[in-house]
Amino acid sequence: MLKRCSGCSGTRVTFKIVPSYRSAPPACEIFVRAQFDYDPNQDDLIPCPQAGVPFKTGDILQVISKDDHNWWQARFAANFPALGSGHLSSAGPSTSVAGLIPSPELQEWRTACLAMERAKDNSHCMWFSKKKKYYTTKYLQKHSSLFDQLDLVTYEEVVRLASYRRKTLVLLGAHGVGRRHIKNTLIHRHPHRFAYPIPHTTRPPRKDEVDGKHYFFVSNDSMLTDIQANEYLEYGTHEECMYGTKLETIRSIHRTGKMAILDVEPQALKVLRTAEYAPFVVFIAAPNLHGLQDPDGSLERLLKESEILRQAFGHLFDYVILNNDIDETIRQLDQIVEKLNASPQWLPVSWVY
């Protein structure tokens, strides 16, 4: 253009620079629930500990960038338990300071290294160690037996809804912490709100027991067939008779509009934690030993078992109640559940979309 105009006297060429009309890429609007504790000051891998965002299991984080393979950029959004508006960060996700958090890939790699360290004496897993190639190879081979054995937890993508109906109340806790008493008390006080799924059994009915009221009495072959068809949430044997909770009994409670109450083993959450059952998982923690007499050591054993459960399954809890006084625990739980469905909640994305 300039060459053509160079021979023309009095010609003026004007260049005008305008912004691109192409829209900028959308900002990352992903929220996740942390499934592990993280302290950047205790992390040897982070490039700058001061730039890290500390968090606890159950906290809500807003991910604002996933460009780096090892380090995401995120900001703190809400404390655990993130229920209602009162639990949100006072600064809010739009003004809280952003920083670095380990990516799921990095955290999985770290977890695999720690597991291998425990499995092998005198083995070390360091970021720049000579064995790095071996560890990363193990990491990339998702089919390896190591990853089959690990329960790798990092982050769970969540979304915040103004209201959501929870269909199942799941009580978790160490054996002897009082879950059965809590369950029975809630059902007795609110029979129109709560119900417990009637178990199935292969034993014959006793005197005055009614089929469908106390138990569903079934044959051994029938129960085994249903177990093989994955129709049971839990089952076991006691005095050569089988007992179990059938999933259909939970669904039938939901169809009546009531909330099913379950005091199950934590492994059952792998089945229950879906939109179909929409559980609200409450961990009944053992009381602290301060000022309590424990001559036979039963309270100490209860406390240790409770802590083991918290460490193994704490990423699945929605709420934790310290059971120092069982009447106060019931009152607190009753109050939470009553307001739950009308309160803002952070829910797994898989439950909503």
Coordinates of C-alpha atoms in Angstrom, one line a residue:
M1 CA 0.0 0.0 0.0
L2 CA 2.8 2.4 0.9
K3 CA 4.7 1.6 -2.4
R4 CA 1.6 2.4 -4.4
C5 CA 1.1 5.6 -2.6
S6 CA 4.7 6.7 -2.7
G7 CA 4.4 8.2 -6.2
C8 CA 1.3 10.2 -5.4
S9 CA 2.0 13.7 -4.2
G10 CA 0.0 14.9 -1.2
T11 CA -1.1 11.4 -0.2
R12 CA -1.5 10.9 3.6
V13 CA -1.7 7.4 5.1
T14 CA -3.3 7.1 8.5
F15 CA -3.0 4.0 10.7
K16 CA -5.6 3.5 13.3
I17 CA -5.2 0.9 16.1
V18 CA -8.4 -0.5 17.7
P19 CA -9.0 -3.1 20.3
S20 CA -9.7 -6.6 19.2
Y21 CA -13.3 -7.5 19.0
R22 CA -12.6 -11.0 20.0
S23 CA -13.8 -11.6 23.6
A24 CA -11.2 -12.5 26.3
P25 CA -11.2 -16.1 27.5
P26 CA -13.7 -16.6 30.3
A27 CA -12.3 -16.4 33.9
C28 CA -12.0 -19.7 35.7
E29 CA -15.1 -20.1 37.9
I30 CA -14.5 -23.4 39.6
F31 CA -15.1 -24.1 43.2
V32 CA -13.6 -27.1 45.0
R33 CA -13.9 -28.7 48.4
A34 CA -10.5 -29.6 49.8
Q35 CA -10.1 -33.2 50.8
F36 CA -6.9 -32.9 52.7
D37 CA -5.1 -30.5 55.1
Y38 CA -2.4 -28.2 53.5
D39 CA 0.2 -25.9 55.1
P40 CA 2.5 -24.3 52.6
N41 CA 5.1 -23.6 55.3
Q42 CA 5.5 -27.4 55.7
D43 CA 5.7 -28.1 51.9
D44 CA 9.2 -28.6 50.6
L45 CA 8.0 -28.5 47.0
I46 CA 6.2 -25.2 46.8
P47 CA 8.3 -22.5 45.0
C48 CA 7.4 -19.8 47.6
P49 CA 5.7 -20.8 50.9
Q50 CA 4.5 -17.2 51.4
A51 CA 2.5 -17.5 48.1
G52 CA 0.7 -20.6 49.3
V53 CA -2.9 -20.8 50.5
P54 CA -3.3 -22.9 53.7
F55 CA -6.5 -24.8 54.1
K56 CA -8.2 -27.6 56.1
T57 CA -10.2 -30.6 54.9
G58 CA -13.7 -29.5 54.0
D59 CA -12.8 -25.9 53.2
I60 CA -14.1 -24.3 50.0
L61 CA -11.6 -22.8 47.5
Q62 CA -12.2 -20.9 44.3
V63 CA -9.7 -22.0 41.6
I64 CA -8.8 -19.1 39.4
S65 CA -6.1 -20.6 37.2
K66 CA -5.1 -24.2 36.3
D67 CA -2.4 -23.2 33.7
D68 CA 0.5 -24.6 35.7
H69 CA 0.6 -28.4 35.8
N70 CA 1.8 -28.6 39.4
W71 CA 0.5 -25.4 41.1
W72 CA -3.0 -24.1 40.7
Q73 CA -3.9 -20.5 41.7
A74 CA -6.8 -20.3 44.1
R75 CA -8.4 -18.2 46.8
F76 CA -10.1 -19.1 50.0
A77 CA -14.0 -19.1 49.8
A78 CA -15.5 -20.7 52.9
N79 CA -14.6 -22.6 56.1
F80 CA -15.8 -26.1 56.9
P81 CA -18.7 -26.7 57.5
A82 CA -19.8 -24.4 54.6
L83 CA -23.5 -24.2 55.4
G84 CA -25.6 -21.1 55.2
S85 CA -24.3 -17.5 54.6
G86 CA -22.8 -17.3 58.1
H87 CA -20.0 -19.7 57.2
L88 CA -18.7 -17.8 54.1
S89 CA -15.4 -16.0 54.2
S90 CA -16.0 -12.5 55.4
A91 CA -13.8 -11.2 52.7
G92 CA -15.7 -13.1 50.0
P93 CA -14.2 -15.0 47.1
S94 CA -13.9 -11.8 45.0
T95 CA -11.6 -10.0 47.5
S96 CA -9.6 -12.7 49.3
V97 CA -6.0 -13.0 48.4
A98 CA -5.2 -15.6 45.7
G99 CA -2.2 -17.9 46.0
L100 CA -0.8 -21.3 45.1
I101 CA -2.3 -24.7 46.0
P102 CA -0.9 -28.1 44.8
S103 CA -2.6 -29.5 41.7
P104 CA -4.4 -32.9 42.0
E105 CA -1.6 -34.4 39.9
L106 CA 1.1 -33.2 42.2
Q107 CA -0.9 -34.2 45.3
E108 CA -1.5 -37.7 43.9
W109 CA 2.2 -38.0 43.1
R110 CA 3.1 -36.9 46.6
T111 CA 0.6 -39.4 48.2
A112 CA 2.0 -42.2 46.0
C113 CA 5.5 -41.4 47.1
L114 CA 4.6 -41.4 50.8
A115 CA 2.8 -44.7 50.4
M116 CA 5.9 -46.2 48.7
E117 CA 8.1 -44.9 51.5
R118 CA 6.0 -46.6 54.1
A119 CA 6.1 -49.8 52.0
K120 CA 9.8 -49.9 51.6
D121 CA 12.4 -49.5 54.3
N122 CA 15.0 -46.8 53.7
S123 CA 13.4 -45.5 50.5
H124 CA 13.0 -41.8 50.0
C125 CA 10.8 -39.9 47.6
M126 CA 12.2 -36.4 47.0
W127 CA 11.3 -34.1 44.1
F128 CA 14.9 -34.0 42.8
S129 CA 16.1 -37.4 44.1
K130 CA 17.8 -40.0 41.9
K131 CA 14.7 -42.1 42.0
K132 CA 12.4 -39.4 40.6
K133 CA 12.1 -41.2 37.2
Y134 CA 11.0 -44.4 39.0
Y135 CA 8.3 -42.6 41.0
T136 CA 6.9 -40.6 38.1
T137 CA 6.8 -43.8 36.0
K138 CA 4.7 -45.3 38.8
Y139 CA 2.6 -42.2 38.8
L140 CA 1.9 -42.3 35.1
Q141 CA 1.0 -46.0 35.2
K142 CA -2.5 -45.5 36.6
H143 CA -3.1 -49.3 36.4
S144 CA -0.3 -50.1 38.8
S145 CA -1.1 -52.0 41.9
L146 CA 0.0 -49.1 44.0
F147 CA -2.8 -46.8 42.8
D148 CA -5.3 -49.6 43.1
Q149 CA -4.6 -49.8 46.8
L150 CA -4.6 -46.0 47.5
D151 CA -7.7 -43.9 48.2
L152 CA -6.4 -40.8 46.5
V153 CA -8.3 -37.7 47.6
T154 CA -7.4 -34.2 46.4
Y155 CA -10.3 -31.8 45.6
E156 CA -14.0 -32.3 44.8
E157 CA -15.6 -29.8 42.5
V158 CA -18.7 -28.2 44.1
V159 CA -21.4 -25.7 43.4
R160 CA -23.3 -23.5 45.8
L161 CA -27.1 -23.7 45.7
A162 CA -29.5 -21.4 47.7
S163 CA -31.4 -24.5 48.8
Y164 CA -31.3 -28.2 48.3
R165 CA -33.3 -31.1 49.8
R166 CA -31.1 -33.7 51.6
K167 CA -32.8 -37.1 51.6
T168 CA -30.7 -39.1 54.0
L169 CA -29.1 -38.3 57.3
V170 CA -26.0 -40.5 57.8
L171 CA -24.5 -40.7 61.3
L172 CA -20.9 -41.8 61.4
G173 CA -18.7 -42.4 64.5
A174 CA -16.8 -44.9 66.5
H175 CA -18.6 -47.9 68.0
G176 CA -20.1 -46.9 71.3
V177 CA -20.2 -43.1 70.7
G178 CA -24.0 -43.0 70.9
R179 CA -25.2 -43.1 67.3
R180 CA -28.1 -45.5 67.9
H181 CA -29.4 -43.5 70.8
I182 CA -29.3 -40.3 68.7
K183 CA -31.0 -42.0 65.8
N184 CA -33.8 -43.5 67.9
T185 CA -34.4 -40.2 69.8
L186 CA -34.7 -38.2 66.6
I187 CA -37.2 -40.7 65.1
H188 CA -39.2 -40.8 68.3
R189 CA -39.4 -37.0 68.5
H190 CA -40.1 -36.4 64.8
P191 CA -41.8 -39.6 63.4
H192 CA -43.3 -37.5 60.5
R193 CA -39.8 -36.2 59.5
F194 CA -37.5 -39.2 60.1
A195 CA -37.6 -42.9 59.5
Y196 CA -35.1 -45.8 59.7
P197 CA -35.0 -48.4 56.9
I198 CA -36.3 -51.8 58.2
P199 CA -33.6 -54.4 57.8
H200 CA -33.8 -57.8 56.1
T201 CA -32.9 -61.0 57.8
T202 CA -32.8 -64.7 57.1
R203 CA -33.6 -65.7 60.7
P204 CA -37.2 -66.9 61.5
P205 CA -39.5 -64.3 63.2
R206 CA -39.7 -64.4 67.0
K207 CA -42.9 -64.2 69.0
D208 CA -44.8 -60.9 68.3
E209 CA -42.4 -59.9 65.5
V210 CA -44.3 -58.7 62.4
D211 CA -42.9 -59.0 58.9
G212 CA -42.3 -55.6 57.4
K213 CA -42.5 -53.8 60.8
H214 CA -39.6 -55.2 62.8
Y215 CA -37.8 -57.0 60.0
F216 CA -38.3 -58.2 56.5
F217 CA -38.0 -62.0 56.9
V218 CA -36.5 -63.6 53.7
S219 CA -34.9 -66.9 52.7
N220 CA -31.2 -67.4 52.6
D221 CA -31.2 -68.0 48.8
S222 CA -33.3 -64.9 48.2
M223 CA -31.0 -62.7 50.2
L224 CA -27.9 -64.1 48.6
T225 CA -29.4 -63.5 45.1
D226 CA -30.1 -59.8 46.0
I227 CA -26.7 -59.4 47.4
Q228 CA -25.1 -60.6 44.2
A229 CA -27.4 -58.1 42.3
N230 CA -25.9 -55.3 44.5
E231 CA -29.3 -54.5 46.0
Y232 CA -27.9 -54.2 49.6
L233 CA -26.1 -51.3 51.1
E234 CA -24.7 -53.3 54.0
Y235 CA -25.0 -56.9 55.1
G236 CA -23.4 -59.3 57.6
T237 CA -23.8 -62.5 59.5
H238 CA -24.7 -62.9 63.2
E239 CA -25.2 -66.3 64.8
E240 CA -25.4 -68.0 61.4
C241 CA -28.2 -65.7 60.2
M242 CA -27.8 -62.9 57.7
Y243 CA -28.9 -59.3 58.3
G244 CA -28.7 -56.4 55.9
T245 CA -30.1 -53.0 54.7
K246 CA -31.6 -53.1 51.3
L247 CA -31.3 -50.0 49.1
E248 CA -35.0 -50.2 48.2
T249 CA -36.0 -49.7 51.8
I250 CA -34.2 -46.3 51.8
R251 CA -35.8 -45.3 48.5
S252 CA -39.3 -46.1 49.9
I253 CA -38.7 -43.7 52.8
H254 CA -37.7 -41.0 50.4
R255 CA -40.9 -41.6 48.4
T256 CA -42.9 -40.8 51.6
G257 CA -41.2 -37.4 51.9
K258 CA -39.3 -38.4 55.0
M259 CA -35.6 -38.3 55.7
A260 CA -33.9 -41.7 56.1
I261 CA -31.6 -42.0 59.1
L262 CA -28.7 -44.4 58.8
D263 CA -25.9 -45.3 61.2
V264 CA -23.7 -47.2 58.8
E265 CA -20.0 -48.0 58.4
P266 CA -18.2 -45.3 56.5
Q267 CA -17.5 -47.6 53.5
A268 CA -21.2 -47.4 52.7
L269 CA -20.7 -43.8 51.6
K270 CA -19.3 -45.0 48.3
V271 CA -22.8 -46.1 47.5
L272 CA -24.8 -43.5 49.3
R273 CA -22.9 -40.3 48.2
T274 CA -24.9 -39.7 45.1
A275 CA -27.8 -37.4 44.1
E276 CA -30.2 -40.3 44.4
Y277 CA -29.7 -40.5 48.2
A278 CA -28.4 -36.9 48.7
P279 CA -26.9 -37.7 52.1
F280 CA -26.0 -35.2 54.8
V281 CA -23.0 -36.9 56.6
V282 CA -22.6 -36.0 60.3
F283 CA -19.6 -37.3 62.2
I284 CA -20.3 -37.9 65.9
A285 CA -16.9 -37.4 67.4
A286 CA -15.9 -38.9 70.7
P287 CA -15.9 -36.7 73.8
N288 CA -12.6 -35.2 75.0
L289 CA -11.1 -36.8 78.1
H290 CA -10.6 -33.6 80.0
G291 CA -12.0 -34.0 83.5
L292 CA -13.5 -37.4 82.8
Q293 CA -12.8 -40.6 84.7
D294 CA -11.6 -43.5 82.5
P295 CA -10.6 -46.4 84.8
D296 CA -10.8 -49.1 82.2
G297 CA -9.5 -47.1 79.3
S298 CA -12.7 -47.4 77.2
L299 CA -13.0 -43.7 76.6
E300 CA -9.4 -43.5 75.4
R301 CA -10.0 -46.4 73.0
L302 CA -13.1 -44.6 71.8
L303 CA -11.1 -41.4 71.2
K304 CA -8.4 -43.2 69.3
E305 CA -11.0 -45.0 67.1
S306 CA -12.8 -41.7 66.5
E307 CA -9.5 -40.1 65.4
I308 CA -8.7 -42.9 63.0
L309 CA -12.1 -42.6 61.4
R310 CA -11.7 -38.8 61.1
Q311 CA -8.3 -39.2 59.4
A312 CA -9.5 -41.8 57.0
F313 CA -13.0 -40.4 56.0
G314 CA -13.0 -36.8 57.1
H315 CA -13.1 -35.6 53.5
L316 CA -16.6 -37.1 53.3
F317 CA -18.1 -35.3 56.4
D318 CA -20.6 -32.5 56.0
Y319 CA -20.6 -31.7 59.7
V320 CA -18.8 -32.7 62.9
I321 CA -20.3 -32.7 66.4
L322 CA -18.2 -33.3 69.5
N323 CA -20.4 -35.5 71.7
N324 CA -19.5 -34.2 75.1
D325 CA -23.2 -34.2 76.1
I326 CA -25.5 -36.5 74.2
D327 CA -28.6 -34.4 74.9
E328 CA -26.9 -31.3 73.6
T329 CA -25.6 -33.3 70.6
I330 CA -29.2 -34.3 69.7
R331 CA -30.5 -30.7 70.2
Q332 CA -27.7 -29.4 67.9
L333 CA -28.3 -32.0 65.3
D334 CA -32.0 -31.5 65.3
Q335 CA -31.6 -27.8 64.8
I336 CA -29.1 -28.2 62.0
V337 CA -31.3 -30.6 60.0
E338 CA -34.4 -28.5 60.5
K339 CA -32.8 -25.5 58.8
L340 CA -30.7 -27.5 56.3
N341 CA -32.9 -27.7 53.3
A342 CA -33.6 -24.0 53.3
S343 CA -29.9 -23.0 53.8
P344 CA -27.3 -22.3 51.1
Q345 CA -25.1 -25.4 50.6
W346 CA -22.0 -26.4 48.7
L347 CA -22.8 -29.6 46.8
P348 CA -20.8 -32.0 44.5
V349 CA -21.2 -30.9 40.9
S350 CA -22.2 -34.4 40.0
W351 CA -25.3 -34.1 42.2
V352 CA -26.5 -31.0 40.2
Y353 CA -25.4 -31.4 36.6

